[in-house]
Coordinates of C-alpha atoms in Angstrom, one line a residue:
X1 CA -148.2 -19.4 -109.2
X2 CA -150.3 -22.6 -107.5
X3 CA -153.3 -21.1 -109.7
X4 CA -151.1 -20.2 -113.0
X5 CA -149.4 -23.7 -113.0
X6 CA -153.3 -25.7 -112.2
X7 CA -154.8 -23.5 -114.9
X8 CA -152.0 -24.4 -117.5
X9 CA -152.1 -28.1 -116.8
X10 CA -156.4 -27.9 -116.8
X11 CA -156.5 -25.8 -120.4
X12 CA -153.5 -28.2 -122.0
X13 CA -154.5 -31.7 -120.3
X14 CA -158.2 -31.5 -119.0
X15 CA -160.3 -29.2 -121.3
X16 CA -159.6 -30.9 -124.5
X17 CA -161.4 -34.1 -123.3
X18 CA -164.3 -32.0 -121.3
X19 CA -166.8 -32.2 -123.9
X20 CA -166.1 -36.0 -124.9
X21 CA -166.2 -36.9 -121.0
X22 CA -169.5 -35.4 -120.9
X23 CA -170.9 -36.7 -124.4
X24 CA -169.9 -40.2 -123.4
X25 CA -170.4 -40.3 -119.9
X26 CA -167.1 -41.9 -119.3
X27 CA -164.6 -41.3 -116.3
X28 CA -162.1 -38.6 -117.2
X29 CA -159.1 -41.1 -117.2
X30 CA -156.8 -38.2 -118.9
X31 CA -157.3 -35.7 -116.1
X32 CA -156.9 -38.5 -113.3
X33 CA -153.5 -39.3 -115.1
X34 CA -152.5 -35.5 -115.4
X35 CA -153.7 -34.7 -112.1
X36 CA -151.5 -37.7 -110.6
X37 CA -148.3 -36.7 -112.7
X38 CA -148.5 -33.2 -111.2
X39 CA -149.2 -34.4 -107.6
X40 CA -152.5 -32.5 -107.6
X41 CA -155.1 -35.2 -107.5
X42 CA -155.0 -35.3 -103.4
X43 CA -152.9 -32.0 -102.4
X44 CA -154.6 -32.2 -99.1
X45 CA -152.5 -35.1 -97.6
X46 CA -150.0 -34.2 -95.0
X47 CA -146.6 -34.7 -96.2
X48 CA -146.1 -37.2 -93.4
X49 CA -147.8 -39.6 -95.5
X50 CA -146.2 -38.6 -98.5
X51 CA -148.3 -36.0 -99.8
X52 CA -148.1 -32.4 -101.0
X53 CA -149.4 -30.9 -97.7
X54 CA -151.3 -28.4 -99.1
X55 CA -153.5 -26.2 -97.0
X56 CA -157.3 -25.7 -97.2
X57 CA -156.8 -22.8 -99.6
X58 CA -154.2 -24.5 -101.8
X59 CA -156.7 -27.2 -102.1
X60 CA -159.6 -25.0 -103.2
X61 CA -157.5 -23.2 -105.6
X62 CA -156.6 -26.5 -107.3
X63 CA -160.4 -27.8 -107.3
X64 CA -161.4 -24.3 -108.7
X65 CA -159.0 -24.1 -111.6
X66 CA -160.0 -27.9 -112.4
X67 CA -163.5 -27.1 -112.4
X68 CA -163.6 -24.2 -114.7
X69 CA -162.6 -26.5 -117.3
X70 CA -164.6 -29.8 -116.3
X71 CA -166.9 -30.1 -113.2
X72 CA -166.4 -33.8 -113.6
X73 CA -162.7 -34.0 -113.4
X74 CA -162.4 -31.4 -110.5
X75 CA -164.3 -34.2 -108.2
X76 CA -161.4 -36.1 -108.5
X77 CA -159.2 -34.2 -105.9
X78 CA -162.6 -32.9 -104.4
X79 CA -163.7 -36.3 -103.3
X80 CA -160.2 -37.8 -102.6
X81 CA -160.1 -34.9 -99.8
X82 CA -164.1 -36.0 -98.7
X83 CA -163.2 -39.8 -98.7
X84 CA -160.0 -39.7 -96.8
X85 CA -160.5 -36.6 -94.5
X86 CA -162.3 -38.8 -91.7
X87 CA -159.4 -41.0 -91.5
X88 CA -157.1 -37.8 -91.3
X89 CA -159.3 -36.5 -88.4
X90 CA -159.9 -39.3 -86.5
X91 CA -158.1 -42.1 -87.8
X92 CA -155.2 -44.2 -85.6
X93 CA -151.7 -43.6 -87.3
X94 CA -151.7 -47.4 -88.6
X95 CA -154.9 -46.5 -90.6
X96 CA -153.4 -43.1 -91.6
X97 CA -150.1 -44.7 -92.7
X98 CA -151.9 -47.7 -94.4
X99 CA -154.4 -45.5 -96.7
X100 CA -153.1 -42.3 -96.8
X101 CA -149.6 -43.2 -98.5
X102 CA -151.3 -45.1 -101.6
X103 CA -153.9 -42.3 -101.6
X104 CA -150.7 -39.5 -101.9
X105 CA -148.9 -42.0 -104.3
X106 CA -152.1 -42.0 -107.1
X107 CA -152.3 -45.5 -106.5
X108 CA -155.7 -45.3 -104.8
X109 CA -158.8 -43.0 -104.8
X110 CA -160.9 -42.6 -101.9
X111 CA -164.8 -42.2 -101.8
X112 CA -167.2 -41.0 -99.1
X113 CA -170.4 -43.2 -98.2
X114 CA -172.8 -41.6 -96.1
X115 CA -176.1 -41.3 -97.9
X116 CA -178.4 -44.2 -98.3
X117 CA -182.0 -44.8 -100.2
X118 CA -183.9 -43.7 -97.1
X119 CA -181.3 -41.7 -95.7
X120 CA -180.3 -38.7 -97.5
X121 CA -180.9 -35.0 -95.7
X122 CA -181.5 -37.5 -92.6
X123 CA -177.9 -39.0 -92.6
X124 CA -178.8 -40.0 -89.2
X125 CA -181.5 -42.3 -90.1
X126 CA -179.3 -44.7 -91.9
X127 CA -179.9 -48.8 -92.0
X128 CA -176.6 -49.9 -92.8
X129 CA -175.6 -52.1 -89.9
X130 CA -172.1 -53.1 -88.5
X131 CA -172.1 -56.2 -86.3
X132 CA -169.0 -57.2 -84.1
X133 CA -167.6 -60.9 -84.5
X134 CA -164.5 -61.4 -82.8
X135 CA -161.7 -59.3 -84.0
X136 CA -163.7 -58.4 -86.9
X137 CA -166.8 -56.3 -88.2
X138 CA -169.7 -57.7 -90.3
X139 CA -171.2 -55.2 -92.6
X140 CA -174.4 -55.4 -94.5
X141 CA -176.4 -52.4 -96.2
X142 CA -176.9 -50.2 -99.1
X143 CA -175.5 -47.1 -99.9
X144 CA -176.4 -44.5 -102.7
X145 CA -175.1 -41.5 -104.7
X146 CA -171.4 -42.6 -104.0
X147 CA -169.2 -40.3 -106.1
X148 CA -166.4 -42.2 -108.0
X149 CA -168.2 -45.7 -106.9
X150 CA -166.1 -48.2 -108.9
X151 CA -163.3 -46.4 -109.4
X152 CA -162.0 -45.8 -105.9
X153 CA -160.0 -48.3 -104.2
X154 CA -160.9 -47.0 -100.7
X155 CA -164.5 -46.3 -99.3
X156 CA -165.4 -44.4 -95.8
X157 CA -168.4 -45.9 -94.6
X158 CA -170.9 -44.8 -91.9
X159 CA -172.8 -47.8 -90.3
X160 CA -174.9 -48.3 -87.5
X161 CA -172.8 -50.2 -84.5
X162 CA -175.8 -49.6 -82.0
X163 CA -179.2 -49.0 -83.2
X164 CA -180.7 -47.8 -79.8
X165 CA -178.3 -44.8 -79.9
X166 CA -179.1 -43.5 -83.2
X167 CA -176.6 -40.7 -84.4
X168 CA -174.2 -41.7 -81.5
X169 CA -174.6 -45.4 -82.2
X170 CA -173.2 -44.5 -85.8
X171 CA -169.4 -45.6 -86.5
X172 CA -167.1 -45.2 -89.5
X173 CA -165.1 -47.8 -91.5
X174 CA -162.7 -47.9 -94.1
X175 CA -163.9 -50.6 -96.9
X176 CA -161.8 -51.8 -99.5
X177 CA -162.9 -52.3 -103.2
X178 CA -161.5 -55.6 -103.0
X179 CA -163.5 -56.9 -99.7
X180 CA -165.5 -59.9 -100.4
X181 CA -169.5 -58.8 -100.8
X182 CA -168.7 -55.2 -102.0
X183 CA -169.9 -54.9 -105.3
X184 CA -171.3 -51.9 -107.0
X185 CA -174.8 -50.8 -108.8
X186 CA -175.5 -49.5 -112.5
X187 CA -174.2 -45.9 -113.0
X188 CA -176.7 -43.0 -112.7
X189 CA -177.8 -41.4 -115.5
X190 CA -177.3 -37.8 -114.4
X191 CA -178.4 -34.5 -115.5
X192 CA -174.8 -33.1 -115.0
X193 CA -170.8 -34.5 -113.8
X194 CA -171.5 -37.6 -116.3
X195 CA -167.9 -37.9 -116.0
X196 CA -167.8 -38.6 -112.6
X197 CA -169.7 -42.0 -112.1
X198 CA -172.1 -42.1 -109.2
X199 CA -173.6 -45.8 -107.9
X200 CA -174.7 -47.3 -105.2
X201 CA -172.6 -49.4 -103.2
X202 CA -173.5 -52.9 -101.7
X203 CA -172.3 -54.3 -98.4
X204 CA -173.2 -57.7 -98.6
X205 CA -171.7 -59.5 -95.2
X206 CA -168.5 -57.9 -95.7
X207 CA -166.1 -58.9 -93.0
X208 CA -163.0 -56.5 -92.5
X209 CA -160.8 -56.3 -89.6
X210 CA -161.6 -54.5 -86.3
X211 CA -158.7 -52.1 -86.5
X212 CA -160.6 -50.7 -89.8
X213 CA -162.7 -48.6 -87.7
X214 CA -161.8 -44.9 -87.7
X215 CA -162.1 -43.4 -84.2
X216 CA -163.9 -45.0 -81.4
X217 CA -166.9 -47.0 -81.8
X218 CA -170.3 -44.7 -81.9
X219 CA -168.2 -41.2 -82.9
X220 CA -168.6 -42.3 -86.9
X221 CA -171.3 -39.6 -87.4
X222 CA -169.7 -36.7 -85.2
X223 CA -166.7 -37.5 -87.7
X224 CA -168.9 -37.6 -90.9
X225 CA -170.4 -33.9 -89.7
X226 CA -166.9 -32.6 -89.0
X227 CA -165.8 -33.8 -92.5
X228 CA -168.7 -31.8 -94.2
X229 CA -167.8 -28.8 -92.7
X230 CA -164.1 -28.5 -94.1
X231 CA -165.3 -30.3 -97.3
X232 CA -168.4 -28.2 -98.2
X233 CA -166.0 -25.6 -98.7
X234 CA -164.2 -27.5 -101.6
X235 CA -167.7 -27.8 -103.3
X236 CA -168.0 -24.2 -103.0
X237 CA -164.7 -24.1 -105.0
X238 CA -166.1 -26.3 -107.5
X239 CA -169.1 -24.1 -108.0
X240 CA -166.7 -21.3 -108.3
X241 CA -164.9 -22.8 -110.9
X242 CA -168.0 -24.0 -112.9
X243 CA -169.3 -19.9 -112.9
X244 CA -165.9 -18.4 -113.7
X245 CA -165.5 -21.1 -116.5
X246 CA -169.0 -19.9 -117.7
X247 CA -168.4 -16.1 -117.5
X248 CA -164.9 -16.3 -119.2
X249 CA -166.7 -18.0 -122.1
X250 CA -169.3 -15.8 -122.5
X251 CA -167.1 -12.8 -122.1
X252 CA -164.9 -14.0 -125.2
X253 CA -168.3 -14.9 -127.1
X254 CA -170.0 -11.1 -126.6
X255 CA -167.0 -9.5 -128.2
X256 CA -167.1 -11.6 -131.1
X257 CA -170.8 -12.0 -132.0
X258 CA -172.0 -9.0 -134.1
X259 CA -176.0 -8.1 -134.4
X260 CA -177.3 -4.8 -135.6
X261 CA -173.6 -3.9 -137.0
X262 CA -171.6 -4.3 -133.9
X263 CA -170.6 -6.8 -131.1
X264 CA -173.2 -7.7 -128.3
X265 CA -170.9 -7.1 -125.7
X266 CA -171.1 -3.0 -126.7
X267 CA -174.9 -3.1 -125.5
X268 CA -175.7 -2.0 -121.9
X269 CA -178.1 -4.5 -121.3
X270 CA -175.4 -7.3 -121.8
X271 CA -172.9 -5.4 -120.2
X272 CA -175.0 -5.1 -117.0
X273 CA -175.6 -8.9 -117.2
X274 CA -171.7 -9.6 -117.3
X275 CA -171.2 -7.2 -114.5
X276 CA -173.6 -9.0 -112.1
X277 CA -171.8 -12.1 -113.0
X278 CA -168.5 -11.2 -112.3
X279 CA -169.7 -9.1 -108.7
X280 CA -171.3 -12.4 -107.7
X281 CA -168.6 -14.7 -108.6
X282 CA -166.1 -12.4 -106.6
X283 CA -168.3 -12.1 -103.5
X284 CA -168.6 -16.3 -103.6
X285 CA -164.4 -16.2 -104.1
X286 CA -164.0 -13.9 -100.9
X287 CA -166.7 -16.0 -99.1
X288 CA -164.9 -19.5 -100.0
X289 CA -161.5 -18.4 -99.3
X290 CA -162.4 -17.0 -95.8
X291 CA -164.2 -20.4 -95.3
X292 CA -161.2 -22.2 -96.3
X293 CA -158.7 -20.1 -94.0
X294 CA -161.4 -20.9 -91.2
X295 CA -161.3 -24.4 -92.1
X296 CA -157.5 -24.6 -92.1
X297 CA -157.4 -22.9 -88.3
X298 CA -160.5 -25.1 -87.4
X299 CA -162.2 -21.6 -86.1
X300 CA -165.2 -21.9 -84.0
X301 CA -167.5 -20.4 -86.7
X302 CA -166.4 -23.2 -89.4
X303 CA -169.5 -24.7 -89.6
X304 CA -171.3 -21.5 -90.4
X305 CA -169.0 -20.4 -93.1
X306 CA -168.7 -23.6 -94.6
X307 CA -172.7 -23.9 -95.0
X308 CA -172.5 -20.3 -96.2
X309 CA -169.6 -20.9 -98.7
X310 CA -171.3 -24.1 -100.2
X311 CA -174.8 -22.6 -100.5
X312 CA -173.7 -19.0 -101.8
X313 CA -171.4 -20.2 -104.3
X314 CA -173.7 -23.2 -105.7
X315 CA -176.5 -20.4 -106.0
X316 CA -173.7 -18.1 -108.0
X317 CA -173.1 -20.9 -110.2
X318 CA -176.6 -21.8 -111.1
X319 CA -177.3 -18.1 -111.9
X320 CA -174.2 -17.0 -113.6
X321 CA -174.3 -20.4 -115.8
X322 CA -177.9 -20.1 -116.5
X323 CA -177.1 -16.3 -117.7
X324 CA -173.9 -17.5 -119.8
X325 CA -176.3 -19.9 -121.6
X326 CA -178.5 -16.7 -122.1
X327 CA -175.7 -14.2 -123.6
X328 CA -175.2 -17.4 -126.4
X329 CA -178.9 -17.4 -127.3
X330 CA -179.4 -20.3 -129.3
X331 CA -176.1 -21.4 -129.4
X332 CA -175.7 -21.3 -125.9
X333 CA -178.6 -24.0 -126.2
X334 CA -176.3 -26.4 -128.1
X335 CA -173.9 -29.1 -126.7
X336 CA -171.6 -27.2 -129.6
X337 CA -170.9 -24.9 -127.1
X338 CA -169.7 -25.6 -123.3
X339 CA -171.8 -23.2 -121.4
X340 CA -175.0 -25.8 -121.6
X341 CA -172.7 -28.3 -119.9
X342 CA -171.6 -25.8 -117.1
X343 CA -175.4 -25.2 -116.4
X344 CA -175.9 -28.6 -116.0
X345 CA -173.2 -29.4 -114.0
X346 CA -173.9 -26.2 -111.6
X347 CA -177.0 -27.7 -110.5
X348 CA -175.5 -30.5 -108.4
X349 CA -173.5 -28.4 -106.6
X350 CA -176.9 -27.2 -105.1
X351 CA -177.4 -30.6 -104.0
X352 CA -174.8 -32.7 -102.6
X353 CA -173.1 -32.4 -99.7
X354 CA -176.0 -31.0 -98.1
X355 CA -179.0 -29.6 -100.2
X356 CA -178.9 -25.7 -100.0
X357 CA -182.0 -25.9 -97.9
X358 CA -180.2 -28.0 -95.0
X359 CA -177.2 -25.3 -95.4
X360 CA -179.5 -22.9 -94.4
X361 CA -180.8 -24.9 -91.5
X362 CA -177.0 -25.7 -90.7
X363 CA -176.5 -21.7 -90.9
X364 CA -179.4 -20.7 -88.8
X365 CA -178.2 -23.1 -85.8
X366 CA -175.0 -21.6 -85.9
X367 CA -175.3 -18.1 -86.7
X368 CA -172.1 -16.3 -85.8

């Protein structure tokens, strides 16, 4: 029922704008409005704070179905979870009440600020500093590759509070867009997900109350990594949706397109490609859903499964979208058809929330 309702909403209210959102590199406001109206923009927020209280699997299905028609729009529910999960996992009751309520209502979005110009895969090498000043912390630094930056009202920001301790000297904070000293760089010009703004976040002597620290001092990096164990599964879901959208489109196309006097879907070579695409997608789906169940239970092998689902599903998305472009031939290479957009959108799923090379390191260290 959930899948059917999200799919019909996505096809009616999000799909019609997907090509224009990509073409114009603009935020998918129509998608945000539709998702908020149906309470699907941040389904993971617990009911205690006014949210839908969806479990990890339901959240995955929402993201998958939105990504099937528009990858940029699927980053609304995905990044709302990524940005707010540190607060859910480690924040005080006061912090949860203050920030999860507006998120659940759709009054604010939440972004996640971990990466920096010189700290990507080596996130612990960050340079953003937070210095205590009485009842305040003062933050200075630059965060890069921040999804939905400038649109989101709230940011979970990781900053160094004790430079001597490397990863154990990093703390997490909630920063608000309206805080004095917060500004944003120009939107990055990207290959795909063009409807989701990616910008630098500049923190210039940003003074925030001490009670905006998420969890205890020095626990920020641990919270950041724990968050990614859960949210990598949402990227797997996004990849899965993109791949499914590409297969669905290609499947319809090969039944219509005629060459040599018959639909190209009648040729065995084409049938084999479709069979492989469907098989890989189904394998990715099973792994992603199993990982989502582990996320919900917080199983001991979650770290492995989160990394495996993200890595496998994103590799599948890249393969499947590339094959979909091939099946459409010359048409697949034009912007008049959606598969080239899907192929461009799929690429980022192999890179963000930890490159697939990093996922393989994570898996190797956490072999079940």
